[in-house]
Tab-separated table of N, CA, C and O in Angstrom:
chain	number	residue	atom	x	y	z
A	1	UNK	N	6.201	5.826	9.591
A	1	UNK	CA	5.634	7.147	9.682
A	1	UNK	C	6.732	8.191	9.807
A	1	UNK	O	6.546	9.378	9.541
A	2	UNK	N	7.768	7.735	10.182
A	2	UNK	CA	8.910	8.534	10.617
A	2	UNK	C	10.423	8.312	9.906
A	2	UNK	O	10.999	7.238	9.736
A	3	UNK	N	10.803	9.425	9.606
A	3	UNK	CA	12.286	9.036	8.711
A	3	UNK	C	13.448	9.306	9.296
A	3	UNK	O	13.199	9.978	10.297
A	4	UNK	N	14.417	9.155	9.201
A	4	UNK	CA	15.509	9.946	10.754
A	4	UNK	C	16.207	10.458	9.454
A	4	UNK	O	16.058	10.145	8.273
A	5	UNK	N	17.142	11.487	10.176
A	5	UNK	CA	17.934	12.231	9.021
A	5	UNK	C	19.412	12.100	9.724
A	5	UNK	O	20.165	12.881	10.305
A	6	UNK	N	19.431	11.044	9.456
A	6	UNK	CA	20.797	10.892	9.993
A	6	UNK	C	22.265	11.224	9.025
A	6	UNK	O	23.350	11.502	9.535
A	7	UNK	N	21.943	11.098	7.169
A	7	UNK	CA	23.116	11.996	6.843
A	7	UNK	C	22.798	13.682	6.845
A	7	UNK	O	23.565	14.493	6.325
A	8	UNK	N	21.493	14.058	7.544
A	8	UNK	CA	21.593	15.846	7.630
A	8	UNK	C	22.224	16.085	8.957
A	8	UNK	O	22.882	17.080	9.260
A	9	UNK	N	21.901	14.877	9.853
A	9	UNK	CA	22.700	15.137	10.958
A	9	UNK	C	23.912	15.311	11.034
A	9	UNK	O	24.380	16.206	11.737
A	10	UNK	N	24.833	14.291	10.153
A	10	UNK	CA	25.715	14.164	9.797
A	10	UNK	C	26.871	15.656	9.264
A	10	UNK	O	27.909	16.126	9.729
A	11	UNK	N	26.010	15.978	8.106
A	11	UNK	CA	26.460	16.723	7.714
A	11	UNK	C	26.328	18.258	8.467
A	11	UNK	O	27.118	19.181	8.266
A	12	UNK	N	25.390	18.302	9.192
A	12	UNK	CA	25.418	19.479	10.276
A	12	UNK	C	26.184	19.365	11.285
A	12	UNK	O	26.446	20.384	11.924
A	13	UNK	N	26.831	17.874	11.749
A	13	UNK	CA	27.426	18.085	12.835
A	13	UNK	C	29.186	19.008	12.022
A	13	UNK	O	29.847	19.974	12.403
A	14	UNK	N	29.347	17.874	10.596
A	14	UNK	CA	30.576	18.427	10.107
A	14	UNK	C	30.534	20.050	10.365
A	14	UNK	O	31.322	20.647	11.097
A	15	UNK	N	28.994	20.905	9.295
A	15	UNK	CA	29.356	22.056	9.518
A	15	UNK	C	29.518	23.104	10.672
A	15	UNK	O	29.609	24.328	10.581
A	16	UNK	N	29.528	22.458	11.566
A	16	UNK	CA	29.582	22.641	12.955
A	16	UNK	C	31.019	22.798	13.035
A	16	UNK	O	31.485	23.876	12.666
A	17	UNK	N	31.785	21.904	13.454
A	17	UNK	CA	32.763	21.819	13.573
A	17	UNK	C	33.679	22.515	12.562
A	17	UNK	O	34.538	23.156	13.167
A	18	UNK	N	33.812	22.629	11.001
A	18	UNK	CA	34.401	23.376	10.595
A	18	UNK	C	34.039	24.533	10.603
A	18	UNK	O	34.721	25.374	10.016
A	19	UNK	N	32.794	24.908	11.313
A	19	UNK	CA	32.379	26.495	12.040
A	19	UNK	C	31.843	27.386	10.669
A	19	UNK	O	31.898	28.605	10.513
A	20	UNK	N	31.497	26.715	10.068
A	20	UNK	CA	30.622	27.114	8.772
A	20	UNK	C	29.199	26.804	8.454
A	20	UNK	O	28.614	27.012	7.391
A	21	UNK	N	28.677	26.203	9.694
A	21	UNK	CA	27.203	26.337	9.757
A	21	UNK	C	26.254	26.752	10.891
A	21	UNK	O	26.594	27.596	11.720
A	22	UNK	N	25.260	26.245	10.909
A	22	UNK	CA	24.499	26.651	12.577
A	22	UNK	C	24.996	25.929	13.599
A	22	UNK	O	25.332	24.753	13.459
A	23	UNK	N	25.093	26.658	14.856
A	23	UNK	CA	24.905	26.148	16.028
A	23	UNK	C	23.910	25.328	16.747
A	23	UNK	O	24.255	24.769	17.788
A	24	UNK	N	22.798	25.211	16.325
A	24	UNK	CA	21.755	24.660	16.973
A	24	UNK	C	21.954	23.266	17.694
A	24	UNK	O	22.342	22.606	16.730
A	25	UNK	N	21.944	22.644	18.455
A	25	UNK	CA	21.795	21.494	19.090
A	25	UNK	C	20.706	20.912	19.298
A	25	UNK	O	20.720	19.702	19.521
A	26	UNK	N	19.294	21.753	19.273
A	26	UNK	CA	18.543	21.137	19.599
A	26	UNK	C	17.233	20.895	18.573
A	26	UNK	O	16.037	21.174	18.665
A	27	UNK	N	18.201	20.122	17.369
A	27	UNK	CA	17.041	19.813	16.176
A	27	UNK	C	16.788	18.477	15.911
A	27	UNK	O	17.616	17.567	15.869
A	28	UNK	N	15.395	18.408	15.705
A	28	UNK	CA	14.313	16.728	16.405
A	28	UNK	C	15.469	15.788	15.000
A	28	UNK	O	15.733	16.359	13.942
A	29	UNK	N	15.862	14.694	15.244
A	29	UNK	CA	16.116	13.874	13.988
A	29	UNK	C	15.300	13.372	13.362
A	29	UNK	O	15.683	12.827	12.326
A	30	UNK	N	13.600	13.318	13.747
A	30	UNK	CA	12.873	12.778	12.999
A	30	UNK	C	11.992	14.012	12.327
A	30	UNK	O	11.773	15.194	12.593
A	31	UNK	N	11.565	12.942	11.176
A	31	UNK	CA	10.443	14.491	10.235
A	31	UNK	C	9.456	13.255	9.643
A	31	UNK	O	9.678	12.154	9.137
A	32	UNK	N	8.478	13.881	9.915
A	32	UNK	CA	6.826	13.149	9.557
A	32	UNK	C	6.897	13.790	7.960
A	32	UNK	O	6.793	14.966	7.612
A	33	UNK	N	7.118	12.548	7.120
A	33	UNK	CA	6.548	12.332	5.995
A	33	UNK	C	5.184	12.579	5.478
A	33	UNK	O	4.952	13.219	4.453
A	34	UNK	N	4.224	11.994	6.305
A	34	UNK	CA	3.002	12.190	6.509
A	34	UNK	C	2.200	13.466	7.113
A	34	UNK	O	2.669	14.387	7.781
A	35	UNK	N	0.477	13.203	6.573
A	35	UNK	CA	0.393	14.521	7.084
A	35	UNK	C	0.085	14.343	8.758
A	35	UNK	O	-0.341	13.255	9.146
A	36	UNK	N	0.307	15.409	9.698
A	36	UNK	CA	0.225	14.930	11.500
A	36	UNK	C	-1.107	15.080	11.669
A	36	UNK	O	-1.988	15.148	10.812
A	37	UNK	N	-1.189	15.130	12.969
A	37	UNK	CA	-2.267	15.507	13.965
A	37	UNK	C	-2.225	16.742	14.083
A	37	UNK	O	-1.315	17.422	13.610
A	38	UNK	N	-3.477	17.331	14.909
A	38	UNK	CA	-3.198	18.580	15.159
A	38	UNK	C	-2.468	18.795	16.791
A	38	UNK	O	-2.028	19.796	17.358
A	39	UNK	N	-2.610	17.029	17.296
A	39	UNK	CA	-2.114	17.046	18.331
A	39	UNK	C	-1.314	16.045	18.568
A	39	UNK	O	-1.087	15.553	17.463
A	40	UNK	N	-0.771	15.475	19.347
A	40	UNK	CA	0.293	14.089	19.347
A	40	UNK	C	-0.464	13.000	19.050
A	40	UNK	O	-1.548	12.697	19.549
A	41	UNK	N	0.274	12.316	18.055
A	41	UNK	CA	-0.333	10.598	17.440
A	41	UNK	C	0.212	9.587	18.407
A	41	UNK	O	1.415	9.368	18.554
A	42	UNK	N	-0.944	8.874	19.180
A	42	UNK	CA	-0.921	7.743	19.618
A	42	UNK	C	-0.763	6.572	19.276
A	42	UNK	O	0.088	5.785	19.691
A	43	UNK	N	-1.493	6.418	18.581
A	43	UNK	CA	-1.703	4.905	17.959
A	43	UNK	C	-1.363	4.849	16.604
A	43	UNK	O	-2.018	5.387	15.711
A	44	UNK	N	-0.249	4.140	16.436
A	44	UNK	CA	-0.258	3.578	14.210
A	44	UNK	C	-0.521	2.121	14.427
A	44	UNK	O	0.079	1.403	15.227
A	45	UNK	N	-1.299	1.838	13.778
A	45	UNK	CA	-1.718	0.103	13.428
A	45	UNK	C	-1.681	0.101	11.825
A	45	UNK	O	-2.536	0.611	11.101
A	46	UNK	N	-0.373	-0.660	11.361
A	46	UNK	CA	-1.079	-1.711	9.640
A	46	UNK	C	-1.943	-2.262	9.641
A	46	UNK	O	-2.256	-2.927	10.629
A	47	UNK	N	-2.738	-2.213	8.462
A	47	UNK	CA	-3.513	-3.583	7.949
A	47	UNK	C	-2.684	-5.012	7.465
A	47	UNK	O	-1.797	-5.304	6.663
A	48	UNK	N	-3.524	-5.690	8.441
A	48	UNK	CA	-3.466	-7.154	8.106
A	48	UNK	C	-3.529	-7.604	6.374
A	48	UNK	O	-2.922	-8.497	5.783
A	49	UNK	N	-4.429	-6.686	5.915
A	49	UNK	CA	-4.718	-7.488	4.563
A	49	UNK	C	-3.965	-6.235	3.345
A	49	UNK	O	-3.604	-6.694	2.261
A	50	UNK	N	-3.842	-5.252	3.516
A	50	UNK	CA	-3.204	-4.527	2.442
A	50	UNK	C	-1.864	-4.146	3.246
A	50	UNK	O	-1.825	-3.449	4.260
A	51	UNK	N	-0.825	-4.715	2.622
A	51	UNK	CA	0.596	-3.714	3.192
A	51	UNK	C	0.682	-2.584	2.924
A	51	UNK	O	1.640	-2.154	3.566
A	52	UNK	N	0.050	-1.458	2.077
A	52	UNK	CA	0.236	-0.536	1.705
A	52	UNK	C	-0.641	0.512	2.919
A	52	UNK	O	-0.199	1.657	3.013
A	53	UNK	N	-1.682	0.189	3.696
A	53	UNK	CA	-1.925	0.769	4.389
A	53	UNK	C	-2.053	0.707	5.850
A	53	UNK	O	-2.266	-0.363	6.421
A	54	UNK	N	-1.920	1.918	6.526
A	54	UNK	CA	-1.882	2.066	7.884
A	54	UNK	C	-3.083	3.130	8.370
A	54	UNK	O	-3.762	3.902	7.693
A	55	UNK	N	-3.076	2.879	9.747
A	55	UNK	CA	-3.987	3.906	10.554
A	55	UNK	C	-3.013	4.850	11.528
A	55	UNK	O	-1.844	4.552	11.774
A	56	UNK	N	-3.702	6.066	12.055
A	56	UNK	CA	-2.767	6.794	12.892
A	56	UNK	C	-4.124	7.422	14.031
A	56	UNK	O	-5.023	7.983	13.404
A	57	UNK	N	-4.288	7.381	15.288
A	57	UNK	CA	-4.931	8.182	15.802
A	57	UNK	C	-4.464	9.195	16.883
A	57	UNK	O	-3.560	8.801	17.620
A	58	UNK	N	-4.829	10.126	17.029
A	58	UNK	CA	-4.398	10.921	17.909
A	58	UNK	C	-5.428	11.899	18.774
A	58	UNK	O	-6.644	12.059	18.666
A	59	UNK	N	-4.617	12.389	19.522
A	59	UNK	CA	-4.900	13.223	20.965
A	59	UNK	C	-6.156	14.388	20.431
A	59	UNK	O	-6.990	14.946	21.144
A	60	UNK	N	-5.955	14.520	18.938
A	60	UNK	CA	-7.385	15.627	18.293
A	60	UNK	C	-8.434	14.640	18.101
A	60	UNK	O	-9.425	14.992	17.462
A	61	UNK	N	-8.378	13.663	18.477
A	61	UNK	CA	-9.401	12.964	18.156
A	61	UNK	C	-10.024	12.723	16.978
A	61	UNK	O	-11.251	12.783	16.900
A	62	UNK	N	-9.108	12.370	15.745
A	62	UNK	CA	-8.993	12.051	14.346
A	62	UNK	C	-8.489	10.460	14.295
A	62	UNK	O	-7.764	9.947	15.147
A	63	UNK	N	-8.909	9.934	13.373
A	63	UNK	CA	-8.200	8.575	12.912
A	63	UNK	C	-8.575	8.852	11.228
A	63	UNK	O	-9.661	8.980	10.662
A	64	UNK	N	-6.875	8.887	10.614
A	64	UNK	CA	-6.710	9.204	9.574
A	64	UNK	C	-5.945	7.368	9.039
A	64	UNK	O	-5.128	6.642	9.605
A	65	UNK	N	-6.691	7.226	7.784
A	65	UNK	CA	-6.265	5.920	7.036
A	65	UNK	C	-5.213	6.771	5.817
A	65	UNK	O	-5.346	7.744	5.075
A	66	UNK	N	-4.307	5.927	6.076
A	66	UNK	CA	-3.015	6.336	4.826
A	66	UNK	C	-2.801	5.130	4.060
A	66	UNK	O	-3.138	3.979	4.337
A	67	UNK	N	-1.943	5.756	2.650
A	67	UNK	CA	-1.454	4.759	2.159
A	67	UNK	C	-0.013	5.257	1.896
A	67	UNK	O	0.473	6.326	1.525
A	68	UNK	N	0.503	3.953	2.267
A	68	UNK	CA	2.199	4.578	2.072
A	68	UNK	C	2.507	5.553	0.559
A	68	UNK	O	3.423	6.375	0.530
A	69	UNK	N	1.969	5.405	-0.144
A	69	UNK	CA	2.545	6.201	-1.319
A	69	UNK	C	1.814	7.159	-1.542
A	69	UNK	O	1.529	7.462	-2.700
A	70	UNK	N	1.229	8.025	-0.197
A	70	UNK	CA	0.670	9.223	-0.788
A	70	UNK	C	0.812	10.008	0.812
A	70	UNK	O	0.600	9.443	1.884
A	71	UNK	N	1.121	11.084	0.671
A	71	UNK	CA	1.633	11.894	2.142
A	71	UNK	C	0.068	12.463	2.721
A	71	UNK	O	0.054	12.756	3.917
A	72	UNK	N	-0.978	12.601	2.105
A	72	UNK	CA	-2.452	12.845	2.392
A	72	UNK	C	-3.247	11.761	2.933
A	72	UNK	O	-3.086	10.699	2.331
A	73	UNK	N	-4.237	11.729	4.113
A	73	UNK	CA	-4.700	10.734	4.458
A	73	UNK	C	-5.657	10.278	3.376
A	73	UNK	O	-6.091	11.231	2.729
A	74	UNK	N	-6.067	9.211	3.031
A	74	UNK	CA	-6.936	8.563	2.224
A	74	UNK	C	-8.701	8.833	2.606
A	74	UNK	O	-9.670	8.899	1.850
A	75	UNK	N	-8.604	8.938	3.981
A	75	UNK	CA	-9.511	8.876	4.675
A	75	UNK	C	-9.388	9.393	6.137
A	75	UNK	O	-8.445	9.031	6.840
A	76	UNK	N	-10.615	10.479	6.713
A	76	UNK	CA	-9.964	11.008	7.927
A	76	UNK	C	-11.712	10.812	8.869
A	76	UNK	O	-12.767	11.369	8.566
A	77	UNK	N	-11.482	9.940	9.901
A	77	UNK	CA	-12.515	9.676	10.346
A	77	UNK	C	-12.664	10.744	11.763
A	77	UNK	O	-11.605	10.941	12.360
A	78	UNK	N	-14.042	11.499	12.370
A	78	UNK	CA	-13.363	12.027	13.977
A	78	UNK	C	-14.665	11.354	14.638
A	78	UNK	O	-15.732	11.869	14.304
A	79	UNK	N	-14.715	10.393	15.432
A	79	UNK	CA	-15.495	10.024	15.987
A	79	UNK	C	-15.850	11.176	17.372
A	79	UNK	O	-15.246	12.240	17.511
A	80	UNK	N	-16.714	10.787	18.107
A	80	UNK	CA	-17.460	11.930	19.272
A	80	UNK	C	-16.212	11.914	20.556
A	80	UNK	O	-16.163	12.771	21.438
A	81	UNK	N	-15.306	10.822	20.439
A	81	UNK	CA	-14.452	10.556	21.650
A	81	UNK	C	-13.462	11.869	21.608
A	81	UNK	O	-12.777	12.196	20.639
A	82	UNK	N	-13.547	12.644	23.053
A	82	UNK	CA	-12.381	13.589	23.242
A	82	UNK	C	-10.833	13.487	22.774
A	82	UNK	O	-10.168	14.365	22.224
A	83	UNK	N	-10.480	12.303	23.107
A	83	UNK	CA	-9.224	12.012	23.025
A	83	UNK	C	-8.913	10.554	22.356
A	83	UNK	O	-9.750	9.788	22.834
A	84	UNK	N	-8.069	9.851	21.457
A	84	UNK	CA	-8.154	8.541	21.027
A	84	UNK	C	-6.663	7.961	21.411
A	84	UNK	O	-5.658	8.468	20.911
A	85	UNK	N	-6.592	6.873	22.324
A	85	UNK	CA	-5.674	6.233	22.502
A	85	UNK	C	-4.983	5.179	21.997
A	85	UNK	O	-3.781	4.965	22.151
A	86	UNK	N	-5.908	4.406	21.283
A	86	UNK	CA	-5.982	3.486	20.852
A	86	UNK	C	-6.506	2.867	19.372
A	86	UNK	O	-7.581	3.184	18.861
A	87	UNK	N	-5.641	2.022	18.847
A	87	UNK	CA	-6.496	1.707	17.658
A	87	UNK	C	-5.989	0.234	17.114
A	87	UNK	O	-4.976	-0.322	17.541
A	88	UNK	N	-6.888	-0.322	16.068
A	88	UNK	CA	-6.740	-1.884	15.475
A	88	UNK	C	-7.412	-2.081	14.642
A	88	UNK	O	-8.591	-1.766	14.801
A	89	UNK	N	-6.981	-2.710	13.324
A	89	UNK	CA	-7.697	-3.436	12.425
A	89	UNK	C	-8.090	-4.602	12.707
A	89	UNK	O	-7.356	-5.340	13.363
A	90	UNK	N	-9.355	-5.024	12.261
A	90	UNK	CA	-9.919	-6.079	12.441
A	90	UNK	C	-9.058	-7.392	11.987
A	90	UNK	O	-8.710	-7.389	10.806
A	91	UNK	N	-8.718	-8.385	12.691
A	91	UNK	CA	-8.207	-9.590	11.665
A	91	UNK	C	-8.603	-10.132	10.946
A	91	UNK	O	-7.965	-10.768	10.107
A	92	UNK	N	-10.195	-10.030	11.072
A	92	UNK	CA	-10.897	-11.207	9.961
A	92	UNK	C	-11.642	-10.100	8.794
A	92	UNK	O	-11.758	-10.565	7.660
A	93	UNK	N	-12.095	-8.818	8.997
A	93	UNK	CA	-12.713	-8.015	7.811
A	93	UNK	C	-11.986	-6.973	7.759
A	93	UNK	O	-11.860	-5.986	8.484
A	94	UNK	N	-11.347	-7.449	6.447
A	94	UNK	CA	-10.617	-6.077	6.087
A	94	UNK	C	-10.776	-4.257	6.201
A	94	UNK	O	-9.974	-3.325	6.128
A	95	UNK	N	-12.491	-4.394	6.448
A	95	UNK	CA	-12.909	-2.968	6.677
A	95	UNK	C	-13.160	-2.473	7.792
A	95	UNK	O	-13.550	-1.365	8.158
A	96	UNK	N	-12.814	-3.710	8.462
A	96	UNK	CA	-13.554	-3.166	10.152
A	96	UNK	C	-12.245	-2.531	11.158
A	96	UNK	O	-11.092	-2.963	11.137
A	97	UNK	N	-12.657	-1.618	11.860
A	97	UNK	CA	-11.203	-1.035	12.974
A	97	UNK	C	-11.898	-0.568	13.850
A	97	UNK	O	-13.051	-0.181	13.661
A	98	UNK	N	-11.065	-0.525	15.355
A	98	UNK	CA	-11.498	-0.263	16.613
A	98	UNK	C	-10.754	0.311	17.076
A	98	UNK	O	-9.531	0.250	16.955
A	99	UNK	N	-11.747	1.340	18.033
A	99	UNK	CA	-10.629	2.186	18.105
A	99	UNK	C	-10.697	2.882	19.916
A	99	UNK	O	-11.772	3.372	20.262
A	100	UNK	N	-9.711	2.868	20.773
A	100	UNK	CA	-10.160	3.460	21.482
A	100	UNK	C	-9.701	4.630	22.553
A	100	UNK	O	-8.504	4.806	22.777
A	101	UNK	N	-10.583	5.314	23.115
A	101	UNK	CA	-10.378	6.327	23.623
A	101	UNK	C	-10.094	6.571	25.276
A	101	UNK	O	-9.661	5.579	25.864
A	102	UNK	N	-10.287	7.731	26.038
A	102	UNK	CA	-9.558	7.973	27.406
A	102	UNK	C	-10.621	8.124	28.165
A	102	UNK	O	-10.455	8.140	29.385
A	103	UNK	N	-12.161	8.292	27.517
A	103	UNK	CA	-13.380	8.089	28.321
A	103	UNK	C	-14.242	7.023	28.946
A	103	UNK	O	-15.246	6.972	29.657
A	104	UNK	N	-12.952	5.758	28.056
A	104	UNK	CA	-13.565	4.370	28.017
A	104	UNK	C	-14.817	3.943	27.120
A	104	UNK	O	-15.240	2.787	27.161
């Protein structure tokens, strides 16, 4: 879900030092490929049966199905739960997932 930018880091620390770029220190190394939450993502679970896809749920109380080769969720489910902590694909049916939340 996450990519690190470690030759932009790289190359920002150079322009740093030869004093030909920004100062900033305090920029995240990671950048979401994907599209986010509207609030912090808790849970990523793969599927067992397709490698190409994953789940993500989060604190807006969304569970969005992706597939690695497309930055848009495939599918964006919001069940009634306030908050979602938790999540899992089924092992035995490929369509089934559970998912859970902070209300119990």
């Amino acid at each position: 879900v996450f990519r690190c930018l470690i030759e932009d880091h790289h190359h920002r620390n150079q322009q740093e030092q030869d004093g030909s770029g920004p100062k900033s220190k305090y920029r995240s190394p990671i950048k979401s490929d994907f599209s986010p939450h509207a609030g912090m993502t808790c849970a990523v679970a793969s599927s067992p049966f397709h490698r190409s896809l994953f789940l993500t749920a989060g604190s807006d109380s969304t569970i969005k199905v992706f597939n690695l080769l497309d930055r848009k969720p495939i599918l964006q489910l919001e069940p009634t739960a306030p908050c979602l902590f938790s999540l899992s694909w089924s092992p035995v049916r490929p369509m089934v997932l559970a998912a859970g939340s902070g209300d119990g």
